[in-house]
């Protein structure tokens, strides 16, 4: 099994499409999808991102510059994510196709999550992270 992150992406146009939809309806639709993921035993994590103010740390200069964002002049917004444990990217794609998302600009980006076992196990920093994960029940 491998971990894949499904990242919800949308545009301002997508957001406008949902303006008139009651929040309870959105929760019901998303809840049913999440329940399907849970019942299939593939859901590891899922979070929505707050649409309120955030900041962007830009590393193009030294020291990094912090600006209000990311909702200033965005072309795409990241609305949330799921992390699934599935056998393949193809299975992750099939789950993404079932996500209750629709409309112009609405997308799901799928990225494989690298596991700690894929990194050099003799590296001091990997050893520290592994110990931390073990102590916190994450391995």
Short mmCIF file of N, CA, C and O in Angstrom, two decimals:
data_model
loop_
_atom_site.label_atom_id
_atom_site.label_comp_id
_atom_site.label_asym_id
_atom_site.label_seq_id
_atom_site.Cartn_x
_atom_site.Cartn_y
_atom_site.Cartn_z
N UNK A 1 0.85 -1.19 0.00
CA UNK A 1 0.00 0.00 0.00
C UNK A 1 0.89 1.25 0.00
O UNK A 1 1.97 1.25 0.55
N UNK A 2 0.38 2.30 -0.60
CA UNK A 2 1.09 3.58 -0.65
C UNK A 2 0.13 4.67 -0.21
O UNK A 2 -1.08 4.52 -0.28
N UNK A 3 0.69 5.79 0.25
CA UNK A 3 -0.12 6.94 0.63
C UNK A 3 -0.18 7.90 -0.54
O UNK A 3 0.84 8.17 -1.18
N UNK A 4 -1.36 8.43 -0.78
CA UNK A 4 -1.55 9.46 -1.79
C UNK A 4 -2.35 10.59 -1.17
O UNK A 4 -3.32 10.36 -0.45
N UNK A 5 -1.93 11.82 -1.48
CA UNK A 5 -2.67 12.99 -1.04
C UNK A 5 -3.52 13.48 -2.20
O UNK A 5 -3.01 13.68 -3.31
N UNK A 6 -4.80 13.65 -1.94
CA UNK A 6 -5.71 14.24 -2.91
C UNK A 6 -5.95 15.67 -2.45
O UNK A 6 -6.49 15.89 -1.36
N UNK A 7 -5.51 16.64 -3.23
CA UNK A 7 -5.57 18.04 -2.84
C UNK A 7 -6.70 18.72 -3.62
O UNK A 7 -6.69 18.75 -4.85
N UNK A 8 -7.67 19.27 -2.90
CA UNK A 8 -8.78 19.98 -3.53
C UNK A 8 -8.30 21.34 -3.99
O UNK A 8 -7.75 22.11 -3.21
N UNK A 9 -8.51 21.63 -5.26
CA UNK A 9 -8.15 22.93 -5.82
C UNK A 9 -9.39 23.53 -6.48
O UNK A 9 -10.18 22.83 -7.08
N UNK A 10 -9.51 24.83 -6.36
CA UNK A 10 -10.64 25.51 -6.99
C UNK A 10 -10.20 26.92 -7.36
O UNK A 10 -9.11 27.36 -7.02
N UNK A 11 -11.09 27.61 -8.04
CA UNK A 11 -10.84 28.99 -8.41
C UNK A 11 -11.94 29.85 -7.79
O UNK A 11 -12.91 29.34 -7.22
N UNK A 12 -11.80 31.16 -7.94
CA UNK A 12 -12.86 32.05 -7.46
C UNK A 12 -14.18 31.72 -8.14
O UNK A 12 -15.24 31.80 -7.54
N UNK A 13 -14.11 31.33 -9.41
CA UNK A 13 -15.31 30.97 -10.16
C UNK A 13 -16.00 29.76 -9.53
O UNK A 13 -17.23 29.72 -9.42
N UNK A 14 -15.21 28.78 -9.09
CA UNK A 14 -15.78 27.61 -8.43
C UNK A 14 -16.48 28.03 -7.15
O UNK A 14 -17.59 27.58 -6.86
N UNK A 15 -15.83 28.86 -6.37
CA UNK A 15 -16.39 29.31 -5.10
C UNK A 15 -17.72 30.02 -5.30
O UNK A 15 -18.66 29.83 -4.54
N UNK A 16 -17.81 30.86 -6.35
CA UNK A 16 -19.06 31.56 -6.64
C UNK A 16 -20.19 30.59 -6.94
O UNK A 16 -21.33 30.83 -6.59
N UNK A 17 -19.85 29.47 -7.59
CA UNK A 17 -20.86 28.48 -7.93
C UNK A 17 -21.52 27.88 -6.68
O UNK A 17 -22.69 27.54 -6.68
N UNK A 18 -20.76 27.81 -5.57
CA UNK A 18 -21.28 27.21 -4.34
C UNK A 18 -21.86 28.23 -3.36
O UNK A 18 -22.33 27.85 -2.30
N UNK A 19 -21.84 29.51 -3.72
CA UNK A 19 -22.31 30.55 -2.80
C UNK A 19 -23.75 30.33 -2.33
O UNK A 19 -24.06 30.58 -1.18
N UNK A 20 -24.62 29.89 -3.18
CA UNK A 20 -26.02 29.71 -2.81
C UNK A 20 -26.35 28.35 -2.21
O UNK A 20 -27.48 28.11 -1.79
N UNK A 21 -25.38 27.46 -2.15
CA UNK A 21 -25.63 26.12 -1.63
C UNK A 21 -25.52 26.15 -0.11
O UNK A 21 -24.51 26.61 0.45
N UNK A 22 -26.57 25.68 0.60
CA UNK A 22 -26.52 25.67 2.06
C UNK A 22 -25.33 24.83 2.56
O UNK A 22 -25.05 23.76 2.03
N UNK A 23 -24.67 25.34 3.60
CA UNK A 23 -23.50 24.66 4.13
C UNK A 23 -23.83 23.24 4.60
O UNK A 23 -23.03 22.32 4.44
N UNK A 24 -25.01 23.05 5.16
CA UNK A 24 -25.43 21.70 5.60
C UNK A 24 -25.46 20.72 4.43
O UNK A 24 -25.12 19.55 4.58
N UNK A 25 -25.85 21.20 3.26
CA UNK A 25 -25.88 20.35 2.06
C UNK A 25 -24.46 19.96 1.64
O UNK A 25 -24.20 18.81 1.27
N UNK A 26 -23.56 20.91 1.73
CA UNK A 26 -22.16 20.63 1.39
C UNK A 26 -21.59 19.60 2.38
O UNK A 26 -20.92 18.64 1.98
N UNK A 27 -21.87 19.80 3.68
CA UNK A 27 -21.40 18.85 4.69
C UNK A 27 -21.97 17.45 4.46
O UNK A 27 -21.26 16.45 4.60
N UNK A 28 -23.23 17.37 4.10
CA UNK A 28 -23.87 16.07 3.83
C UNK A 28 -23.20 15.37 2.66
O UNK A 28 -22.86 14.19 2.73
N UNK A 29 -22.99 16.10 1.58
CA UNK A 29 -22.38 15.51 0.38
C UNK A 29 -20.94 15.06 0.66
O UNK A 29 -20.55 13.95 0.32
N UNK A 30 -20.17 15.93 1.29
CA UNK A 30 -18.79 15.59 1.60
C UNK A 30 -18.74 14.47 2.64
O UNK A 30 -17.88 13.59 2.57
N UNK A 31 -19.64 14.51 3.59
CA UNK A 31 -19.69 13.47 4.62
C UNK A 31 -19.95 12.09 4.04
O UNK A 31 -19.34 11.10 4.46
N UNK A 32 -20.84 12.01 3.06
CA UNK A 32 -21.11 10.72 2.41
C UNK A 32 -19.87 10.20 1.69
O UNK A 32 -19.55 9.01 1.75
N UNK A 33 -19.14 11.09 1.03
CA UNK A 33 -17.92 10.69 0.34
C UNK A 33 -16.88 10.21 1.35
O UNK A 33 -16.26 9.17 1.18
N UNK A 34 -16.69 10.99 2.42
CA UNK A 34 -15.73 10.60 3.45
C UNK A 34 -16.11 9.26 4.07
O UNK A 34 -15.25 8.43 4.37
N UNK A 35 -17.40 9.05 4.27
CA UNK A 35 -17.88 7.78 4.82
C UNK A 35 -17.53 6.61 3.88
O UNK A 35 -17.15 5.54 4.34
N UNK A 36 -17.66 6.83 2.58
CA UNK A 36 -17.27 5.79 1.61
C UNK A 36 -15.78 5.47 1.74
O UNK A 36 -15.38 4.30 1.69
N UNK A 37 -14.95 6.50 1.91
CA UNK A 37 -13.51 6.29 2.07
C UNK A 37 -13.22 5.51 3.36
O UNK A 37 -12.39 4.60 3.37
N UNK A 38 -13.91 5.86 4.43
CA UNK A 38 -13.74 5.18 5.71
C UNK A 38 -14.16 3.72 5.59
O UNK A 38 -13.43 2.82 6.01
N UNK A 39 -15.34 3.49 5.02
CA UNK A 39 -15.85 2.12 4.90
C UNK A 39 -14.97 1.25 4.02
O UNK A 39 -14.89 0.03 4.21
N UNK A 40 -14.29 1.86 3.05
CA UNK A 40 -13.38 1.10 2.18
C UNK A 40 -12.02 0.88 2.86
O UNK A 40 -11.19 0.13 2.35
N UNK A 41 -11.80 1.53 4.00
CA UNK A 41 -10.56 1.36 4.73
C UNK A 41 -9.36 2.07 4.12
O UNK A 41 -8.23 1.69 4.38
N UNK A 42 -9.60 3.12 3.32
CA UNK A 42 -8.49 3.80 2.66
C UNK A 42 -8.19 5.19 3.22
O UNK A 42 -7.13 5.74 2.95
N UNK A 43 -9.09 5.75 4.03
CA UNK A 43 -8.88 7.11 4.53
C UNK A 43 -7.93 7.12 5.72
O UNK A 43 -8.15 6.42 6.70
N UNK A 44 -6.86 7.90 5.62
CA UNK A 44 -5.93 8.08 6.73
C UNK A 44 -6.11 9.44 7.38
O UNK A 44 -5.94 9.59 8.59
N UNK A 45 -6.44 10.47 6.59
CA UNK A 45 -6.63 11.82 7.12
C UNK A 45 -7.43 12.63 6.12
O UNK A 45 -7.40 12.35 4.92
N UNK A 46 -8.13 13.62 6.61
CA UNK A 46 -8.86 14.54 5.75
C UNK A 46 -9.06 15.84 6.52
O UNK A 46 -9.43 15.81 7.68
N UNK A 47 -8.76 16.94 5.87
CA UNK A 47 -8.93 18.24 6.51
C UNK A 47 -9.36 19.26 5.47
O UNK A 47 -8.94 19.20 4.32
N UNK A 48 -10.21 20.16 5.89
CA UNK A 48 -10.55 21.31 5.08
C UNK A 48 -9.71 22.49 5.52
O UNK A 48 -9.34 22.58 6.69
N UNK A 49 -9.37 23.37 4.61
CA UNK A 49 -8.58 24.54 4.96
C UNK A 49 -9.50 25.74 5.13
O UNK A 49 -10.40 25.97 4.32
N UNK A 50 -9.27 26.50 6.18
CA UNK A 50 -10.06 27.68 6.48
C UNK A 50 -9.92 28.69 5.35
O UNK A 50 -8.81 28.91 4.83
N UNK A 51 -11.01 29.29 4.97
CA UNK A 51 -10.98 30.28 3.89
C UNK A 51 -10.62 31.67 4.40
O UNK A 51 -10.54 32.61 3.63
N UNK A 52 -10.39 31.79 5.70
CA UNK A 52 -10.04 33.07 6.28
C UNK A 52 -8.62 33.47 5.92
O UNK A 52 -7.92 32.79 5.17
N UNK A 53 -8.19 34.59 6.48
CA UNK A 53 -6.87 35.11 6.13
C UNK A 53 -5.75 34.15 6.51
O UNK A 53 -5.81 33.47 7.52
N UNK A 54 -4.75 34.12 5.70
CA UNK A 54 -3.54 33.36 5.95
C UNK A 54 -2.37 34.22 5.54
O UNK A 54 -2.53 35.40 5.24
N UNK A 55 -1.20 33.66 5.55
CA UNK A 55 -0.02 34.40 5.11
C UNK A 55 0.79 33.52 4.17
O UNK A 55 0.65 32.30 4.15
N UNK A 56 1.63 34.17 3.38
CA UNK A 56 2.55 33.49 2.48
C UNK A 56 3.96 33.90 2.88
O UNK A 56 4.23 35.08 3.10
N UNK A 57 4.84 32.91 3.02
CA UNK A 57 6.25 33.18 3.29
C UNK A 57 6.99 32.97 1.97
O UNK A 57 6.99 31.87 1.42
N UNK A 58 7.58 34.04 1.46
CA UNK A 58 8.25 34.02 0.16
C UNK A 58 9.76 33.98 0.38
O UNK A 58 10.35 34.88 0.99
N UNK A 59 10.41 32.95 -0.15
CA UNK A 59 11.84 32.72 0.07
C UNK A 59 12.72 33.25 -1.06
O UNK A 59 13.90 32.93 -1.12
N UNK A 60 12.16 34.07 -1.94
CA UNK A 60 12.96 34.62 -3.04
C UNK A 60 14.03 35.58 -2.55
O UNK A 60 15.01 35.80 -3.25
N UNK A 61 13.83 36.16 -1.39
CA UNK A 61 14.81 37.10 -0.84
C UNK A 61 15.23 36.63 0.54
O UNK A 61 14.57 35.80 1.16
N UNK A 62 16.31 37.21 1.04
CA UNK A 62 16.80 36.89 2.37
C UNK A 62 16.75 38.14 3.22
O UNK A 62 17.31 39.17 2.81
N UNK A 63 16.11 38.20 4.34
CA UNK A 63 15.31 37.13 4.92
C UNK A 63 13.97 36.98 4.18
O UNK A 63 13.55 37.90 3.46
N UNK A 64 13.31 35.84 4.36
CA UNK A 64 12.02 35.64 3.68
C UNK A 64 11.02 36.74 4.03
O UNK A 64 11.04 37.28 5.13
N UNK A 65 10.17 37.05 3.07
CA UNK A 65 9.16 38.09 3.23
C UNK A 65 7.81 37.43 3.50
O UNK A 65 7.43 36.47 2.81
N UNK A 66 7.10 37.94 4.49
CA UNK A 66 5.78 37.42 4.84
C UNK A 66 4.74 38.43 4.36
O UNK A 66 4.83 39.62 4.67
N UNK A 67 3.79 37.94 3.58
CA UNK A 67 2.71 38.80 3.08
C UNK A 67 1.37 38.16 3.37
O UNK A 67 1.28 36.95 3.57
N UNK A 68 0.33 38.98 3.41
CA UNK A 68 -1.01 38.45 3.57
C UNK A 68 -1.34 37.58 2.38
O UNK A 68 -0.95 37.87 1.25
N UNK A 69 -2.06 36.54 2.62
CA UNK A 69 -2.43 35.64 1.54
C UNK A 69 -3.04 34.41 2.14
O UNK A 69 -3.31 34.38 3.33
N UNK A 70 -3.25 33.42 1.43
CA UNK A 70 -2.97 33.30 0.01
C UNK A 70 -4.11 33.80 -0.85
O UNK A 70 -4.15 33.53 -2.04
N UNK A 71 -5.03 34.55 -0.28
CA UNK A 71 -6.25 34.86 -1.01
C UNK A 71 -6.23 36.21 -1.69
O UNK A 71 -7.25 36.71 -2.09
N UNK A 72 -5.07 36.79 -1.87
CA UNK A 72 -4.99 38.08 -2.55
C UNK A 72 -5.26 37.95 -4.02
O UNK A 72 -6.37 38.15 -4.50
N UNK A 73 -4.26 37.60 -4.79
CA UNK A 73 -4.39 37.48 -6.24
C UNK A 73 -4.14 36.04 -6.65
O UNK A 73 -3.19 35.73 -7.36
N UNK A 74 -4.96 35.16 -6.17
CA UNK A 74 -4.75 33.74 -6.46
C UNK A 74 -5.46 33.33 -7.72
O UNK A 74 -6.54 33.82 -8.04
N UNK A 75 -4.85 32.42 -8.43
CA UNK A 75 -5.51 31.81 -9.57
C UNK A 75 -6.17 30.53 -9.14
O UNK A 75 -7.15 30.10 -9.71
N UNK A 76 -5.60 29.89 -8.12
CA UNK A 76 -6.19 28.67 -7.59
C UNK A 76 -6.10 28.69 -6.07
O UNK A 76 -5.13 29.17 -5.51
N UNK A 77 -7.13 28.17 -5.43
CA UNK A 77 -7.18 28.05 -3.98
C UNK A 77 -7.11 26.58 -3.61
O UNK A 77 -7.70 25.74 -4.28
N UNK A 78 -6.41 26.27 -2.54
CA UNK A 78 -6.38 24.92 -2.01
C UNK A 78 -7.40 24.86 -0.89
O UNK A 78 -7.27 25.55 0.10
N UNK A 79 -8.40 24.01 -1.07
CA UNK A 79 -9.51 23.99 -0.13
C UNK A 79 -9.43 22.92 0.94
O UNK A 79 -10.12 22.99 1.95
N UNK A 80 -8.60 21.94 0.74
CA UNK A 80 -8.49 20.85 1.71
C UNK A 80 -7.83 19.66 1.08
O UNK A 80 -7.37 19.72 -0.07
N UNK A 81 -7.76 18.58 1.83
CA UNK A 81 -7.08 17.41 1.31
C UNK A 81 -7.59 16.13 1.98
O UNK A 81 -8.20 16.17 3.05
N UNK A 82 -7.32 15.03 1.33
CA UNK A 82 -7.49 13.69 1.88
C UNK A 82 -6.15 12.98 1.75
O UNK A 82 -5.43 13.21 0.77
N UNK A 83 -5.80 12.14 2.69
CA UNK A 83 -4.66 11.25 2.53
C UNK A 83 -5.22 9.84 2.57
O UNK A 83 -5.89 9.45 3.53
N UNK A 84 -4.95 9.10 1.49
CA UNK A 84 -5.48 7.74 1.34
C UNK A 84 -4.35 6.73 1.35
O UNK A 84 -3.24 7.01 0.89
N UNK A 85 -4.64 5.55 1.83
CA UNK A 85 -3.72 4.42 1.73
C UNK A 85 -4.34 3.47 0.71
O UNK A 85 -5.34 2.81 0.99
N UNK A 86 -3.75 3.45 -0.48
CA UNK A 86 -4.29 2.65 -1.58
C UNK A 86 -3.16 1.89 -2.26
O UNK A 86 -1.99 2.17 -2.04
N UNK A 87 -3.52 0.95 -3.10
CA UNK A 87 -2.54 0.09 -3.75
C UNK A 87 -1.77 0.78 -4.87
O UNK A 87 -0.66 0.37 -5.19
N UNK A 88 -2.36 1.81 -5.47
CA UNK A 88 -1.72 2.40 -6.64
C UNK A 88 -2.24 3.81 -6.91
O UNK A 88 -3.28 4.21 -6.38
N UNK A 89 -1.53 4.51 -7.77
CA UNK A 89 -2.00 5.83 -8.20
C UNK A 89 -3.33 5.69 -8.92
O UNK A 89 -4.21 6.54 -8.78
N UNK A 90 -3.49 4.63 -9.67
CA UNK A 90 -4.74 4.42 -10.39
C UNK A 90 -5.93 4.32 -9.43
O UNK A 90 -7.00 4.87 -9.70
N UNK A 91 -5.73 3.65 -8.28
CA UNK A 91 -6.80 3.56 -7.30
C UNK A 91 -7.09 4.93 -6.70
O UNK A 91 -8.25 5.30 -6.49
N UNK A 92 -6.04 5.72 -6.45
CA UNK A 92 -6.23 7.08 -5.95
C UNK A 92 -7.02 7.91 -6.95
O UNK A 92 -7.91 8.68 -6.58
N UNK A 93 -6.72 7.74 -8.23
CA UNK A 93 -7.45 8.45 -9.28
C UNK A 93 -8.93 8.06 -9.25
O UNK A 93 -9.82 8.93 -9.36
N UNK A 94 -9.20 6.79 -9.10
CA UNK A 94 -10.61 6.34 -9.07
C UNK A 94 -11.35 6.97 -7.90
O UNK A 94 -12.51 7.38 -8.04
N UNK A 95 -10.70 7.06 -6.73
CA UNK A 95 -11.35 7.72 -5.60
C UNK A 95 -11.54 9.21 -5.88
O UNK A 95 -12.57 9.78 -5.54
N UNK A 96 -10.56 9.84 -6.49
CA UNK A 96 -10.66 11.27 -6.81
C UNK A 96 -11.83 11.53 -7.75
O UNK A 96 -12.53 12.53 -7.61
N UNK A 97 -12.05 10.65 -8.70
CA UNK A 97 -13.16 10.83 -9.64
C UNK A 97 -14.51 10.81 -8.93
O UNK A 97 -15.48 11.38 -9.42
N UNK A 98 -14.58 10.17 -7.77
CA UNK A 98 -15.83 10.08 -7.01
C UNK A 98 -16.03 11.25 -6.06
O UNK A 98 -17.10 11.38 -5.45
N UNK A 99 -15.04 12.11 -5.90
CA UNK A 99 -15.16 13.24 -4.97
C UNK A 99 -16.32 14.14 -5.39
O UNK A 99 -16.53 14.38 -6.57
N UNK A 100 -17.07 14.63 -4.41
CA UNK A 100 -18.24 15.45 -4.73
C UNK A 100 -17.86 16.89 -5.05
O UNK A 100 -18.25 17.83 -4.37
N UNK A 101 -17.08 17.05 -6.09
CA UNK A 101 -16.63 18.37 -6.53
C UNK A 101 -17.11 18.56 -7.95
O UNK A 101 -17.17 17.61 -8.73
N UNK A 102 -17.44 19.79 -8.29
CA UNK A 102 -17.93 20.06 -9.65
C UNK A 102 -17.71 21.51 -9.98
O UNK A 102 -17.49 22.34 -9.11
N UNK A 103 -17.78 21.81 -11.25
CA UNK A 103 -17.76 23.19 -11.69
C UNK A 103 -16.45 23.62 -12.30
O UNK A 103 -15.44 22.94 -12.20
N UNK A 104 -16.48 24.78 -12.92
CA UNK A 104 -15.30 25.32 -13.57
C UNK A 104 -14.19 25.59 -12.55
O UNK A 104 -14.45 26.14 -11.50
N UNK A 105 -12.99 25.14 -12.86
CA UNK A 105 -11.85 25.38 -11.99
C UNK A 105 -11.70 24.40 -10.84
O UNK A 105 -10.74 24.45 -10.10
N UNK A 106 -12.65 23.51 -10.67
CA UNK A 106 -12.58 22.53 -9.59
C UNK A 106 -11.72 21.36 -10.02
O UNK A 106 -11.97 20.73 -11.04
N UNK A 107 -10.66 21.06 -9.23
CA UNK A 107 -9.73 20.00 -9.57
C UNK A 107 -9.28 19.28 -8.31
O UNK A 107 -9.36 19.83 -7.22
N UNK A 108 -8.75 18.07 -8.49
CA UNK A 108 -8.07 17.37 -7.42
C UNK A 108 -6.69 17.00 -7.94
O UNK A 108 -6.56 16.37 -8.98
N UNK A 109 -5.67 17.46 -7.24
CA UNK A 109 -4.30 17.08 -7.57
C UNK A 109 -3.93 15.87 -6.72
O UNK A 109 -4.23 15.83 -5.53
N UNK A 110 -3.30 14.88 -7.33
CA UNK A 110 -2.94 13.65 -6.62
C UNK A 110 -1.42 13.55 -6.56
O UNK A 110 -0.75 13.59 -7.59
N UNK A 111 -0.91 13.40 -5.35
CA UNK A 111 0.54 13.30 -5.14
C UNK A 111 0.81 12.14 -4.19
O UNK A 111 0.15 12.01 -3.16
N UNK A 112 1.81 11.32 -4.52
CA UNK A 112 2.21 10.24 -3.62
C UNK A 112 2.96 10.85 -2.45
O UNK A 112 3.75 11.77 -2.61
N UNK A 113 2.71 10.35 -1.26
CA UNK A 113 3.39 10.81 -0.06
C UNK A 113 4.57 9.88 0.19
O UNK A 113 4.40 8.66 0.31
N UNK A 114 5.76 10.44 0.24
CA UNK A 114 6.96 9.63 0.50
C UNK A 114 6.93 9.14 1.94
O UNK A 114 6.67 9.91 2.87
N UNK A 115 7.20 7.87 2.14
CA UNK A 115 7.23 7.26 3.46
C UNK A 115 8.62 7.43 4.09
O UNK A 115 9.62 7.48 3.37
N UNK A 116 8.70 7.44 5.39
CA UNK A 116 9.98 7.60 6.07
C UNK A 116 10.94 6.48 5.71
O UNK A 116 12.15 6.68 5.67
N UNK A 117 10.44 5.29 5.41
CA UNK A 117 11.30 4.17 5.05
C UNK A 117 12.03 4.37 3.73
O UNK A 117 12.99 3.66 3.44
N UNK A 118 11.60 5.34 2.94
CA UNK A 118 12.24 5.61 1.65
C UNK A 118 13.49 6.49 1.79
O UNK A 118 14.22 6.66 0.83
N UNK A 119 13.72 7.02 2.97
CA UNK A 119 14.87 7.90 3.20
C UNK A 119 16.01 7.10 3.82
O UNK A 119 15.78 6.03 4.40
N UNK A 120 17.25 7.58 3.73
CA UNK A 120 18.39 6.85 4.29
C UNK A 120 18.22 6.63 5.80
O UNK A 120 18.18 7.60 6.56
N UNK A 121 18.13 5.40 6.23
CA UNK A 121 17.84 5.09 7.62
C UNK A 121 19.01 5.34 8.55
O UNK A 121 18.84 5.38 9.77
N UNK A 122 20.21 5.52 8.00
CA UNK A 122 21.37 5.80 8.84
C UNK A 122 21.58 7.30 9.06
O UNK A 122 22.48 7.70 9.77
N UNK A 123 20.72 8.13 8.48
CA UNK A 123 20.81 9.58 8.64
C UNK A 123 20.31 9.96 10.04
O UNK A 123 19.25 9.51 10.48
N UNK A 124 21.07 10.81 10.73
CA UNK A 124 20.73 11.20 12.10
C UNK A 124 19.35 11.84 12.19
O UNK A 124 18.60 11.61 13.12
N UNK A 125 19.00 12.68 11.22
CA UNK A 125 17.70 13.37 11.26
C UNK A 125 16.55 12.41 11.01
O UNK A 125 15.47 12.55 11.61
N UNK A 126 16.77 11.44 10.16
CA UNK A 126 15.73 10.42 9.92
C UNK A 126 15.56 9.57 11.18
O UNK A 126 14.43 9.23 11.57
N UNK A 127 16.65 9.24 11.85
CA UNK A 127 16.57 8.48 13.11
C UNK A 127 15.76 9.25 14.15
O UNK A 127 14.92 8.68 14.84
N UNK A 128 16.01 10.56 14.25
CA UNK A 128 15.27 11.39 15.21
C UNK A 128 13.78 11.44 14.87
O UNK A 128 12.93 11.35 15.74
N UNK A 129 13.50 11.62 13.58
CA UNK A 129 12.09 11.68 13.18
C UNK A 129 11.41 10.34 13.44
O UNK A 129 10.28 10.29 13.92
N UNK A 130 12.08 9.24 13.13
CA UNK A 130 11.50 7.91 13.37
C UNK A 130 11.21 7.73 14.87
O UNK A 130 10.13 7.25 15.24
N UNK A 131 12.14 8.13 15.72
CA UNK A 131 11.93 8.01 17.17
C UNK A 131 10.73 8.85 17.61
O UNK A 131 9.91 8.39 18.42
N UNK A 132 10.62 10.07 17.06
CA UNK A 132 9.49 10.92 17.40
C UNK A 132 8.17 10.27 16.96
O UNK A 132 7.21 10.23 17.70
N UNK A 133 8.16 9.76 15.73
CA UNK A 133 6.94 9.11 15.21
C UNK A 133 6.57 7.91 16.06
O UNK A 133 5.39 7.70 16.35
N UNK A 134 7.55 7.10 16.43
CA UNK A 134 7.27 5.93 17.26
C UNK A 134 6.71 6.35 18.62
O UNK A 134 5.76 5.74 19.11
N UNK A 135 7.28 7.39 19.21
CA UNK A 135 6.82 7.87 20.51
C UNK A 135 5.41 8.43 20.46
O UNK A 135 4.70 8.43 21.48
N UNK A 136 4.99 8.90 19.29
CA UNK A 136 3.66 9.50 19.15
C UNK A 136 2.68 8.60 18.39
O UNK A 136 1.65 9.07 17.90
N UNK A 137 3.01 7.33 18.28
CA UNK A 137 2.10 6.37 17.65
C UNK A 137 1.88 6.58 16.17
O UNK A 137 0.82 6.24 15.65
N UNK A 138 2.85 7.16 15.49
CA UNK A 138 2.67 7.42 14.07
C UNK A 138 3.39 6.41 13.19
O UNK A 138 3.46 6.57 11.98
N UNK A 139 3.96 5.37 13.79
CA UNK A 139 4.56 4.29 13.01
C UNK A 139 3.99 2.98 13.45
O UNK A 139 3.60 2.77 14.54
#
